[in-house]
Coordinates of C-alpha atoms and ligand atoms in Angstrom, one line a residue:
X21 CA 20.6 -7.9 -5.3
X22 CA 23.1 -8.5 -8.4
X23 CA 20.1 -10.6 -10.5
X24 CA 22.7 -10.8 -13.8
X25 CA 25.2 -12.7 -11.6
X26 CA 22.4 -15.2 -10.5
X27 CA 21.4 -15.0 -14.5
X28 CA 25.2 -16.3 -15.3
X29 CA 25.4 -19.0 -13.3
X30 CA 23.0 -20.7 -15.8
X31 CA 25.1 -22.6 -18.8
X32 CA 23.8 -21.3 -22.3
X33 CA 22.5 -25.0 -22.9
X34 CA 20.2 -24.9 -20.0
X35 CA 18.6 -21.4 -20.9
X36 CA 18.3 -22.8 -24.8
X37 CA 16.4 -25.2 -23.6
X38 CA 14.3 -24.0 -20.8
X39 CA 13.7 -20.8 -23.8
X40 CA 12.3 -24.1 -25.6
X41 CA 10.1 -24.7 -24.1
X42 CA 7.9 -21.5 -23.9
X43 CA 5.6 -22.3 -26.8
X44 CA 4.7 -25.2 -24.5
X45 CA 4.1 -23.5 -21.6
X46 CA 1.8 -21.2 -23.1
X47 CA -0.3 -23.9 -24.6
X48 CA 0.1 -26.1 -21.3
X49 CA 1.0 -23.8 -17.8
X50 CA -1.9 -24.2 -16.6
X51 CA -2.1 -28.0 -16.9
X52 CA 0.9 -27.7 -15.3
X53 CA 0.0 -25.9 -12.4
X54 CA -3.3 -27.2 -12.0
X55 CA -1.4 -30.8 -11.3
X56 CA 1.2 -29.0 -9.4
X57 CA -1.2 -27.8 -6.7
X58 CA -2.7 -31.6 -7.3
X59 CA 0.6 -33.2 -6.3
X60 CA 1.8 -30.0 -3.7
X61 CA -1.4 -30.8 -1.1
X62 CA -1.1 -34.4 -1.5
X63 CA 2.3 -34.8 -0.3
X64 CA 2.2 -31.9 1.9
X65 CA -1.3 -31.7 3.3
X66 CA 0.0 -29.2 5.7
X67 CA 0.5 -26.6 3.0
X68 CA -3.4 -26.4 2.9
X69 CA -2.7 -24.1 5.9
X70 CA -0.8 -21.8 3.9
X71 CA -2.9 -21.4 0.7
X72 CA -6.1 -20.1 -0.1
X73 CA -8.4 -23.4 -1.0
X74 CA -10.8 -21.1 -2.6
X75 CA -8.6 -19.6 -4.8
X76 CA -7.7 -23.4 -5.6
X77 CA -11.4 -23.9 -6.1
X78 CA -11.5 -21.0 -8.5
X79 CA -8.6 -21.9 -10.6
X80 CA -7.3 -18.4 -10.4
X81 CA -4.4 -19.2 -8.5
X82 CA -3.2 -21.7 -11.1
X83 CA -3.0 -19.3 -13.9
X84 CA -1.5 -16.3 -11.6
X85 CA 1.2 -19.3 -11.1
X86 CA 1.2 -19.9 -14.8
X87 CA 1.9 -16.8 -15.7
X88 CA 4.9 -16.6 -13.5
X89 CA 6.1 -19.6 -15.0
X90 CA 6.2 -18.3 -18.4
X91 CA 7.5 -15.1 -17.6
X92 CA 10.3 -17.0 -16.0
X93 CA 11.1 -19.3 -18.8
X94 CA 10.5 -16.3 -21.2
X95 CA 13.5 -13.4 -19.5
X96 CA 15.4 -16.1 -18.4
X97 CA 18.2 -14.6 -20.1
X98 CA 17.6 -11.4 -18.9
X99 CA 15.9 -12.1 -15.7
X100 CA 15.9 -8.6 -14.3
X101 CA 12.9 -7.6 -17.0
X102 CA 10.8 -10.0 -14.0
X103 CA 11.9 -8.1 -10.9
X104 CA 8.6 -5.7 -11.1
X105 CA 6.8 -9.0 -10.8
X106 CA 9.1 -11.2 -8.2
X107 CA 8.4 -8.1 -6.1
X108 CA 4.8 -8.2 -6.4
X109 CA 4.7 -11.8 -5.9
X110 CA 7.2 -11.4 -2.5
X111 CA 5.0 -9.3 -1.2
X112 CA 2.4 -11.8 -0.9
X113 CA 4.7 -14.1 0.0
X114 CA 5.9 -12.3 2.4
X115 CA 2.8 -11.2 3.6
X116 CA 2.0 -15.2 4.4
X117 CA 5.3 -15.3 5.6
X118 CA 6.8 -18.0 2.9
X119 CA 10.2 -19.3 4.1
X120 CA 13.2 -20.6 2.0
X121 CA 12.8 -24.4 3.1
X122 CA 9.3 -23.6 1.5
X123 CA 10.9 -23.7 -2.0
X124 CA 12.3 -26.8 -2.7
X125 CA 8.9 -28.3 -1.6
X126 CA 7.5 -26.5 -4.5
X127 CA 10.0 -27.3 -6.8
X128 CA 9.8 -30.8 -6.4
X129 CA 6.1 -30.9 -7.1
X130 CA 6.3 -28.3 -9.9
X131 CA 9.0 -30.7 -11.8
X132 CA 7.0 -33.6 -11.2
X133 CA 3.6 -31.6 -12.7
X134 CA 6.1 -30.5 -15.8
X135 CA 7.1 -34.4 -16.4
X136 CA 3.6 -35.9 -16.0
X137 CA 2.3 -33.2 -18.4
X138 CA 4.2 -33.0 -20.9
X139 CA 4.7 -36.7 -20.6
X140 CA 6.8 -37.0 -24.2
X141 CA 7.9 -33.8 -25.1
X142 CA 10.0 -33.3 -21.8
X143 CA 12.7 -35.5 -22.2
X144 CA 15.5 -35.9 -19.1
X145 CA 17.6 -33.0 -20.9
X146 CA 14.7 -30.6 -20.4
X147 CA 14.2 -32.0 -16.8
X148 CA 17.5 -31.2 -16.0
X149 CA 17.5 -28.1 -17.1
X150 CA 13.9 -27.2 -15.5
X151 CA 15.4 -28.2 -12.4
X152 CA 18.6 -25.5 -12.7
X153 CA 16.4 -22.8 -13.7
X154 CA 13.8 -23.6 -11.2
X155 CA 16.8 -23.4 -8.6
X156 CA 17.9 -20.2 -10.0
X157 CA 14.4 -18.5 -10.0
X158 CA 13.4 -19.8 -6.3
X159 CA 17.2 -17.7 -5.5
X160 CA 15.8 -14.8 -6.9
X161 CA 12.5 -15.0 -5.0
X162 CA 14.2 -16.1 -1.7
X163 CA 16.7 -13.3 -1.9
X164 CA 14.0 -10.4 -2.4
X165 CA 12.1 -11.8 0.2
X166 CA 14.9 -12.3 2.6
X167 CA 15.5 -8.3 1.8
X168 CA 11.4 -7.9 3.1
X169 CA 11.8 -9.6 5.9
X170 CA 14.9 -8.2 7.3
X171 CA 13.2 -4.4 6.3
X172 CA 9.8 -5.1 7.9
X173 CA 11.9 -6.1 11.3
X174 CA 13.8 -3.3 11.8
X175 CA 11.3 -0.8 11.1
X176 CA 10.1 0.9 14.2
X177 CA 7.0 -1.2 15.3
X178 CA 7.8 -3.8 12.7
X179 CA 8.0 -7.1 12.9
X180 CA 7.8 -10.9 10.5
X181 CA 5.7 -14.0 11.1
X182 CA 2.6 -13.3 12.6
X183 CA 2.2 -11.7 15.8
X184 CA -0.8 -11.2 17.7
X185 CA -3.1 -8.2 17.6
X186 CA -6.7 -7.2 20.0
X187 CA -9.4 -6.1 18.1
X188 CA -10.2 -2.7 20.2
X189 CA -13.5 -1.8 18.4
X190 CA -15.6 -3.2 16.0
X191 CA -17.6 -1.1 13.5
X192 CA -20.7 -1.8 11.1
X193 CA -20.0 0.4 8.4
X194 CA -23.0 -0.3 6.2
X195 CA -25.4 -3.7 5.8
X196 CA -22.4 -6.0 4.8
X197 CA -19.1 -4.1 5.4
X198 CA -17.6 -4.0 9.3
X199 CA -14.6 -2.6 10.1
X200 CA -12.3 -3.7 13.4
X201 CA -9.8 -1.9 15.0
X202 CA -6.1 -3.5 15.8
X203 CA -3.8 -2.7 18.5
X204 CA -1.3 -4.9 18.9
X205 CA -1.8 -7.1 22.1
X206 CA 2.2 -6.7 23.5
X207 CA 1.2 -2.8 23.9
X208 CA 4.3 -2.2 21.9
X209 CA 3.9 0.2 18.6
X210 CA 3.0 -1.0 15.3
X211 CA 5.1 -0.4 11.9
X212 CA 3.6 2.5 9.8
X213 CA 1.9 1.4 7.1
X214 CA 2.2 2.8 3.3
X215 CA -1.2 3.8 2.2
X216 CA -2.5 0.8 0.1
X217 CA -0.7 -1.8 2.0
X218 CA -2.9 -5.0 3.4
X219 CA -1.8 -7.4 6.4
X220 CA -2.8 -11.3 6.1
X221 CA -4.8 -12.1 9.0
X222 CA -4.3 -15.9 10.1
X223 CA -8.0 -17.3 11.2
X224 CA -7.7 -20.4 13.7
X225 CA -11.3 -21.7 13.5
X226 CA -12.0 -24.7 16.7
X227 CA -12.4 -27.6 14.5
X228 CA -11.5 -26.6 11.2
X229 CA -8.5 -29.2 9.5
X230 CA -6.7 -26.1 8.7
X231 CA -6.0 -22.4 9.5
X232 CA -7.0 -19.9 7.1
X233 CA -5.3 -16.8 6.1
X234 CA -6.6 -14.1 4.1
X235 CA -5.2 -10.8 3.1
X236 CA -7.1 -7.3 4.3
X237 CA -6.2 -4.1 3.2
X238 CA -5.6 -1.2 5.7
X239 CA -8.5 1.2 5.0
X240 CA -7.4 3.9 7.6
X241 CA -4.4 6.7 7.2
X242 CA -1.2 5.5 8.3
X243 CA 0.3 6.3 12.1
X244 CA -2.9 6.8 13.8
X245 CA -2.3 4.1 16.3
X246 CA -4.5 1.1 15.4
X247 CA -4.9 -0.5 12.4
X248 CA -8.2 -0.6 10.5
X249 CA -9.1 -3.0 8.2
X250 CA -13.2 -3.3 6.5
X251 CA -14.5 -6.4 5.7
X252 CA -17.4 -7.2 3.1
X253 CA -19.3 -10.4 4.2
X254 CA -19.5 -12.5 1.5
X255 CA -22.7 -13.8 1.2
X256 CA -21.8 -16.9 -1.8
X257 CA -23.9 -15.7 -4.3
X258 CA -25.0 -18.2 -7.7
X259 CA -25.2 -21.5 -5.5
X260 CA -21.4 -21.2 -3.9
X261 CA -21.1 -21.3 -0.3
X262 CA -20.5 -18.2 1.7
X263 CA -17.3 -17.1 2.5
X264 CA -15.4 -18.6 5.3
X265 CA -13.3 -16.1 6.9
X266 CA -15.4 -12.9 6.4
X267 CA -18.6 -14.5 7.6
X268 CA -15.9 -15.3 11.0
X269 CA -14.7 -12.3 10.9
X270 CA -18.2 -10.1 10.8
X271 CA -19.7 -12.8 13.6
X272 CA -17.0 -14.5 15.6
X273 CA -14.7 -12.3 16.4
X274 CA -15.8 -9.1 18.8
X275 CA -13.8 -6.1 21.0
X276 CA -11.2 -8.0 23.1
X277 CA -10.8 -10.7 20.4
X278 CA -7.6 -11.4 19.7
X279 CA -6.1 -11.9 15.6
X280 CA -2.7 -12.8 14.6
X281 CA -1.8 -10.8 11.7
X282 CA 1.6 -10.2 9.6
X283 CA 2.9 -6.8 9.0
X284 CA 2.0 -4.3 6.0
X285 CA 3.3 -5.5 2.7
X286 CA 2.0 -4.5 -1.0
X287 CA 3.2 -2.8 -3.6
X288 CA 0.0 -0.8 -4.9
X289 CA 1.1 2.5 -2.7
X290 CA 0.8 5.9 -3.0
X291 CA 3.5 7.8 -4.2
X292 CA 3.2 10.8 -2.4
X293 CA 6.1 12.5 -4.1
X294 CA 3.6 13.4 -7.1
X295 CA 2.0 16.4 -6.9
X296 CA -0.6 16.1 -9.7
X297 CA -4.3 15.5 -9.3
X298 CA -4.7 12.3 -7.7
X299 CA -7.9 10.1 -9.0
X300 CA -9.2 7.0 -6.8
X301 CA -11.7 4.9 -7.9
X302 CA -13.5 1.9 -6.0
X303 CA -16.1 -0.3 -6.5
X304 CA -17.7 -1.7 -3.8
X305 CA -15.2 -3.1 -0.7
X306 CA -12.5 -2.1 -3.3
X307 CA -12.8 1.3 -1.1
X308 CA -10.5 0.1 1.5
X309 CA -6.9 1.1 0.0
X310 CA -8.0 4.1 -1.3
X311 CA -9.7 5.4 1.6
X312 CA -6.3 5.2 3.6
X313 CA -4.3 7.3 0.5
X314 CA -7.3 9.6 0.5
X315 CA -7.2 10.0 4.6
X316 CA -3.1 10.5 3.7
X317 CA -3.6 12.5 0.8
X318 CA -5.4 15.1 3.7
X319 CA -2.9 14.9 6.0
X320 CA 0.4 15.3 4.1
X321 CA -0.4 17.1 0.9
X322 CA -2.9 19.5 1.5
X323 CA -2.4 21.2 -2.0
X324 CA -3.4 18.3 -3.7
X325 CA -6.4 18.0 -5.7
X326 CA -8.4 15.1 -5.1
X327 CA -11.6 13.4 -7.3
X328 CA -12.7 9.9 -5.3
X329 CA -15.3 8.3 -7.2
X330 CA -17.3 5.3 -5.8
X331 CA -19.2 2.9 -7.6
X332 CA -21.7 0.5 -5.4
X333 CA -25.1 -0.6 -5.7
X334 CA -26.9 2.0 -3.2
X335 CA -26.9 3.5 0.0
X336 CA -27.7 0.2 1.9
X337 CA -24.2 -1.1 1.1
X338 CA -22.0 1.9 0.8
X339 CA -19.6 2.4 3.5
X340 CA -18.5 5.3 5.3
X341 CA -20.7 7.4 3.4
X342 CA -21.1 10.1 5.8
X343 CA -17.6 10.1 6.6
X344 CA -16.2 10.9 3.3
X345 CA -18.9 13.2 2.9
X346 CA -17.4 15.2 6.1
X347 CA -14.1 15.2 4.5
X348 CA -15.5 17.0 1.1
X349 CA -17.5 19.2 2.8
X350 CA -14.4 20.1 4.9
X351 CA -11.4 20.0 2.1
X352 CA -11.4 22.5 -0.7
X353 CA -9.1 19.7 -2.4
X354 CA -11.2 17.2 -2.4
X355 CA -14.3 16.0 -4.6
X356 CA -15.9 13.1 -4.0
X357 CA -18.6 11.5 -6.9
X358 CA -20.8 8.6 -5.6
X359 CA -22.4 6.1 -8.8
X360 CA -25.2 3.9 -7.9
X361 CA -26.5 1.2 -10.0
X362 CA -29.5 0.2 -7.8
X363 CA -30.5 3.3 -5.5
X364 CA -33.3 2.6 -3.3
X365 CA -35.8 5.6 -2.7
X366 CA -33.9 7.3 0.0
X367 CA -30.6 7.8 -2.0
X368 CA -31.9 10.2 -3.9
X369 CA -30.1 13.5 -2.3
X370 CA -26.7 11.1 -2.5
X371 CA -25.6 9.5 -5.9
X372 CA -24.2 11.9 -8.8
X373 CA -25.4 9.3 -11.4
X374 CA -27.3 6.1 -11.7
X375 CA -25.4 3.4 -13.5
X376 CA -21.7 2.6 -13.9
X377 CA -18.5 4.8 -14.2
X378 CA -17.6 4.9 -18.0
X379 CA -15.3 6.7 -20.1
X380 CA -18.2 9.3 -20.9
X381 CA -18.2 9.9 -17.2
X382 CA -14.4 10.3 -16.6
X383 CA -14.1 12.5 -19.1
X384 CA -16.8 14.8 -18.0
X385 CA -16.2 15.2 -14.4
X386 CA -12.1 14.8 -14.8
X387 CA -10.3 18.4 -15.8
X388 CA -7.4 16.3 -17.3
X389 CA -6.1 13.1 -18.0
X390 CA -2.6 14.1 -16.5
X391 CA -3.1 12.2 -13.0
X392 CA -1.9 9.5 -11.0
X393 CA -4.8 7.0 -11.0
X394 CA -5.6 4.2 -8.4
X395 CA -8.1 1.9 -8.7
X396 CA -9.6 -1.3 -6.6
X397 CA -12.8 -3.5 -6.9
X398 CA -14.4 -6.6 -8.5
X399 CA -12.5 -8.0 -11.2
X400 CA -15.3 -6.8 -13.9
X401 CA -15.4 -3.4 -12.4
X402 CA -11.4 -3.2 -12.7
X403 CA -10.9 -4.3 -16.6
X404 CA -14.0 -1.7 -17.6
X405 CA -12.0 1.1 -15.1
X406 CA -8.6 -0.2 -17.1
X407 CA -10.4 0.5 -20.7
X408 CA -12.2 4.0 -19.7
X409 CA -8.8 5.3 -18.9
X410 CA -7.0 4.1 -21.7
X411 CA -10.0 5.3 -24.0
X412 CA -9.6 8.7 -22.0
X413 CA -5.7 8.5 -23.2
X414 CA -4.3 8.1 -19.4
X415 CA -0.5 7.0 -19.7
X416 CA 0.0 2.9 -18.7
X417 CA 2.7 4.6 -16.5
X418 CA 0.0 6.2 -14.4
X419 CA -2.7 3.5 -14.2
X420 CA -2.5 1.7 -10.5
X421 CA -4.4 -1.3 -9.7
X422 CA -5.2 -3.9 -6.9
X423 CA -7.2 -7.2 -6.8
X424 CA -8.5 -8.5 -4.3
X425 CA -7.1 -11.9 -5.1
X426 CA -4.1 -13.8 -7.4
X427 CA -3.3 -11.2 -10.0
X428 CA -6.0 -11.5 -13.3
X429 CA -5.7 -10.2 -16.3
X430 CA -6.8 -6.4 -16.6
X431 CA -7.4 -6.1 -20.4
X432 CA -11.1 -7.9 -20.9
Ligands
FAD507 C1 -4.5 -7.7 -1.4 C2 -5.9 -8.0 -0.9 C3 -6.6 -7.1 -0.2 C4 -7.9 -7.4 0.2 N1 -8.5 -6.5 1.0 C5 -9.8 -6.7 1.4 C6 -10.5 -5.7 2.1 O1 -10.0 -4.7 2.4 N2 -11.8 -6.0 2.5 C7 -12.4 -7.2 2.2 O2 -13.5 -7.4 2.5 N3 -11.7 -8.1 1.4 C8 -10.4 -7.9 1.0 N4 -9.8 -8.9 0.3 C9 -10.4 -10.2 0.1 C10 -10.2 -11.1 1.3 O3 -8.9 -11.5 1.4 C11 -11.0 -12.4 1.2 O4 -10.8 -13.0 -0.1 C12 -12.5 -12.1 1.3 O5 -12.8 -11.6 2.6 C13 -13.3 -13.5 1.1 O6 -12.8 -14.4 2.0 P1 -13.8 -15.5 2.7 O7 -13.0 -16.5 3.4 O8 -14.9 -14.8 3.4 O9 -14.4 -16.1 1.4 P2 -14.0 -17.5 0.7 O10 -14.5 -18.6 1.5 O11 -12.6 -17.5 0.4 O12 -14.9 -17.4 -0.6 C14 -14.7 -16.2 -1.4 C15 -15.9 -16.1 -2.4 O13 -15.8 -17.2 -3.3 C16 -17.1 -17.8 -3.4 N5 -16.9 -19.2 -3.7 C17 -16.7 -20.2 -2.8 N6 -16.5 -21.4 -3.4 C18 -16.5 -21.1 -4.8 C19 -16.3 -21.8 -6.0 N7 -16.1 -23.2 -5.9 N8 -16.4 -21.2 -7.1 C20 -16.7 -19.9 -7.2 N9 -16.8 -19.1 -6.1 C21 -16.8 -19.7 -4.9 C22 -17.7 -17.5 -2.0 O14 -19.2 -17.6 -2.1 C23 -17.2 -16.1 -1.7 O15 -18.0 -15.2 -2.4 C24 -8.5 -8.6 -0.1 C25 -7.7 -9.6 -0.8 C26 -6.4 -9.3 -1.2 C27 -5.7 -10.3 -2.0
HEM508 C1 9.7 -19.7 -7.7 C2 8.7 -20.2 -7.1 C3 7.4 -19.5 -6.9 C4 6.7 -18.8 -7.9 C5 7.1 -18.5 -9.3 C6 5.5 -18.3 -7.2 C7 4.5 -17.6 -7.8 C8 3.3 -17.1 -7.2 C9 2.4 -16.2 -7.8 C10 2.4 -15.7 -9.2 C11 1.4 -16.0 -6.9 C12 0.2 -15.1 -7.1 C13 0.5 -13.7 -6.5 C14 -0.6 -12.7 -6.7 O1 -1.1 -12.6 -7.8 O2 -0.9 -12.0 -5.8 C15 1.8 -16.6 -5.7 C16 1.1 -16.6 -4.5 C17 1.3 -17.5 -3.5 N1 2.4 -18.3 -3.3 FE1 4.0 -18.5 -4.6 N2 5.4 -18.8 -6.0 C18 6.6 -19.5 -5.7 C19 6.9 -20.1 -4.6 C20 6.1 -20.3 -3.5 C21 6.4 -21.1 -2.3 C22 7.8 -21.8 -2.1 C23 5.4 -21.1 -1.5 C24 5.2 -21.7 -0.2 C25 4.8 -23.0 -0.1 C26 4.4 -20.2 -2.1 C27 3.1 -19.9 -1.6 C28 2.2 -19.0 -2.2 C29 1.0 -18.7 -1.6 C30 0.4 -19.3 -0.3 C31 0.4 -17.8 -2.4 C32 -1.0 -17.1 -2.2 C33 -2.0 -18.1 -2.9 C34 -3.4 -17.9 -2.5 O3 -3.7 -17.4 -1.5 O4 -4.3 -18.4 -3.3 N3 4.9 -19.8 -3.3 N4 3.0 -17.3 -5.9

């Protein structure tokens, strides 16, 4: 897609201003956005179906938004400098399969939110202009996911929207993570997933106002037939409620259920083209993508040297334990370190260390700092990762991340 000639179409009026406005948005987005969700579920209740209300709850959808906003109105000059994050943003989309006539529904709101909020200092001429670039922006959006789209569907076993899928087993994994097994219910194949991809699986609860979708990494190696996801009950710690869909998932749904799911999407993948010592590191549930680029790691590049490090609480709670054991006691390439901050007494025989992964740590058990590193868990866990490596000197370039949520910010 030819972003400059989208970029042109924009008078040099209408970028001055929307570039205006930038020192506002930074001191206002998330006003903005908060009141845009305000106004976007009031007039179109029905959107509740598509977005994550708990994410509303936590307010960390809003500033993900925010921050697009801002990058838009920032490079809209030059809007190619956002592709890297319109394509990290269409995967989600696409993964909750957003549709053009979705846009202008959002735009409307959005321009509303930006003329209640800033109230006086939007006047009509930076309405207008709003409007145009907002136009512009949802083009760029709609064209990369139109791109997705057509890709996931004629991929062999691929497919959009969501299609339905049997659960063929369902396994407890440890004391709050169970993992199910998808085949998908027409018997035809399923599209190969890239190692690190997640599906969004669409809960229809009897009673509940709403459906619920919720995104779940694929924690197996691609083309083995089923899909595998793991899910961590959430048990809604600090007063909060527990979580909805994983609670459903871990007790409502059982071998012969049936799940309609969209097809793999996500852009933290493995790049399998890189030979050098690949590092994974997971806290907690965060194991899930990496377990599938370790499985893949196995199978297709055998001469590569692998360190997986886990961080968890202790034995009750860490999943497949005995399984990745397996695969370092079979595979000269890999080395697996297990960190426990709580170990009950029978761990002893299987932590490394008690405590938390730090840069001291890296460093010790890491012969170099020229790797490709991937790492997934709580958002704590991810910004402390994010500052060992850069203390230990690892290139941004080589520094891969995933949350488990609307993008936060990894630099604490
Ligand atoms: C790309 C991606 C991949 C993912 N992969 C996995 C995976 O492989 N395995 C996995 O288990 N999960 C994964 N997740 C997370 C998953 O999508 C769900 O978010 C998770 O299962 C919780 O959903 P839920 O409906 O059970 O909880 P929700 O009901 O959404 O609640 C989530 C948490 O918020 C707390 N909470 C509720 N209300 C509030 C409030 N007002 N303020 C603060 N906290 C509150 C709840 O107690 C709970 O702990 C992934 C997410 C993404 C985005
Ligand atoms: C130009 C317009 C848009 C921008 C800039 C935008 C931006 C974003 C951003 C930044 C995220 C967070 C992604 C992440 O961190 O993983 C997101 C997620 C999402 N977007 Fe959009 N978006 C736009 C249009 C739309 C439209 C038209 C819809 C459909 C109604 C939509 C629905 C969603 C949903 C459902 C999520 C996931 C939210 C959640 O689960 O909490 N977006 N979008």
């Amino acid at each position: 897609m030819l972003v400059t000639n989208i970029t042109t179409g924009l008078d040099r009026q209408t970028k001055d201003i929307v570039k205006s406005t930038v020192p506002l948005l930074q001191e206002r987005g998330e006003d903005i956005t908060k009141r845009f969700y305000q106004l976007l579920f009031k007039n179109n209740p029905e959107l509740k179906n598509i977005f994550n209300q708990t994410n509303q709850r936590k307010g960390n959808q809003s500033k993900a938004l925010a921050n697009a906003v801002y990058s838009a109105a920032f490079y809209i000059d030059e809007l190619e400098k956002i592709m890297p994050q319109v394509k990290q943003i269409a995967h989600k989309h696409k993964s909750l399969n957003i549709q053009p006539e979705h846009y202008p529904i959002v735009g409307e709101n959005l321009l509303a939110a930006i003329k209640e909020v800033l109230n006086d200092s939007a006047d009509e001429e930076v309405l207008v202009a709003w409007e145009k670039a907002y136009s512009v922006i949802a083009d760029v959006f709609i064209s990369t996911e139109k791109e997705m789209y057509q890709e996931a569907e004629k991929t062999i076993g691929g497919w959009s929207g969501f299609r339905n899928f049997i659960v063929v087993d369902k396994v407890v994994e440890s004391d709050v993570i169970t993992s199910l097994y998808l085949e998908a219910a027409d018997g035809e194949p399923c599209a190969i997933h890239q190692p690190g991809q997640y599906i969004t699986v669409k809960a229809e609860i009897e009673g509940a106002p709403y459906n619920y979708l919720r995104q779940y990494s694929l924690s197996c190696a691609p083309g083995g037939g089923a899909y595998r996801i793991s899910v961590k009950r959430e048990d809604g710690l600090n007063g909060h409620p527990p979580g909805i869909i994983s609670n459903y998932l871990h007790s409502d749904i059982n071998k012969g259920s049936i799940l309609p799911i969209t097809a793999p999407s996500g852009y933290f993948t493995l790049d399998s083209q890189d030979t050098r010592p690949l590092v994974l590191i997971s806290g907690g549930v965060g194991l899930t993508p990496l377990l599938s680029m370790l499985e893949s790691t196995i199978k297709n590049q055998p001469e590569r040297e692998i360190y997986y490090i886990h961080a968890t609480q202790n034995g009750k709670v860490h999943a497949m334990r005995e399984a990745i054991q397996k695969l370092d006691k079979k595979h000269d390439q890999v080395h697996t370190y297990t960190v426990y901050d709580n170990p009950t007494d029978n761990d002893n025989k299987f932590y490394d260390k008690v405590g938390y992964i730090d840069y001291n740590y890296l460093s010790t058990i890491l012969p170099t700092n020229n790797a490709a590193f991937y790492f997934c868990g709580p958002k704590g866990f991810m910004q402390s990762i994010y500052k060992s490596l850069s203390q230990f000197e690892v290139e941004d370039k080589d520094i891969n991340y995933e949350f488990f949520g609307p993008s936060e910010e990894i630099k604490d």
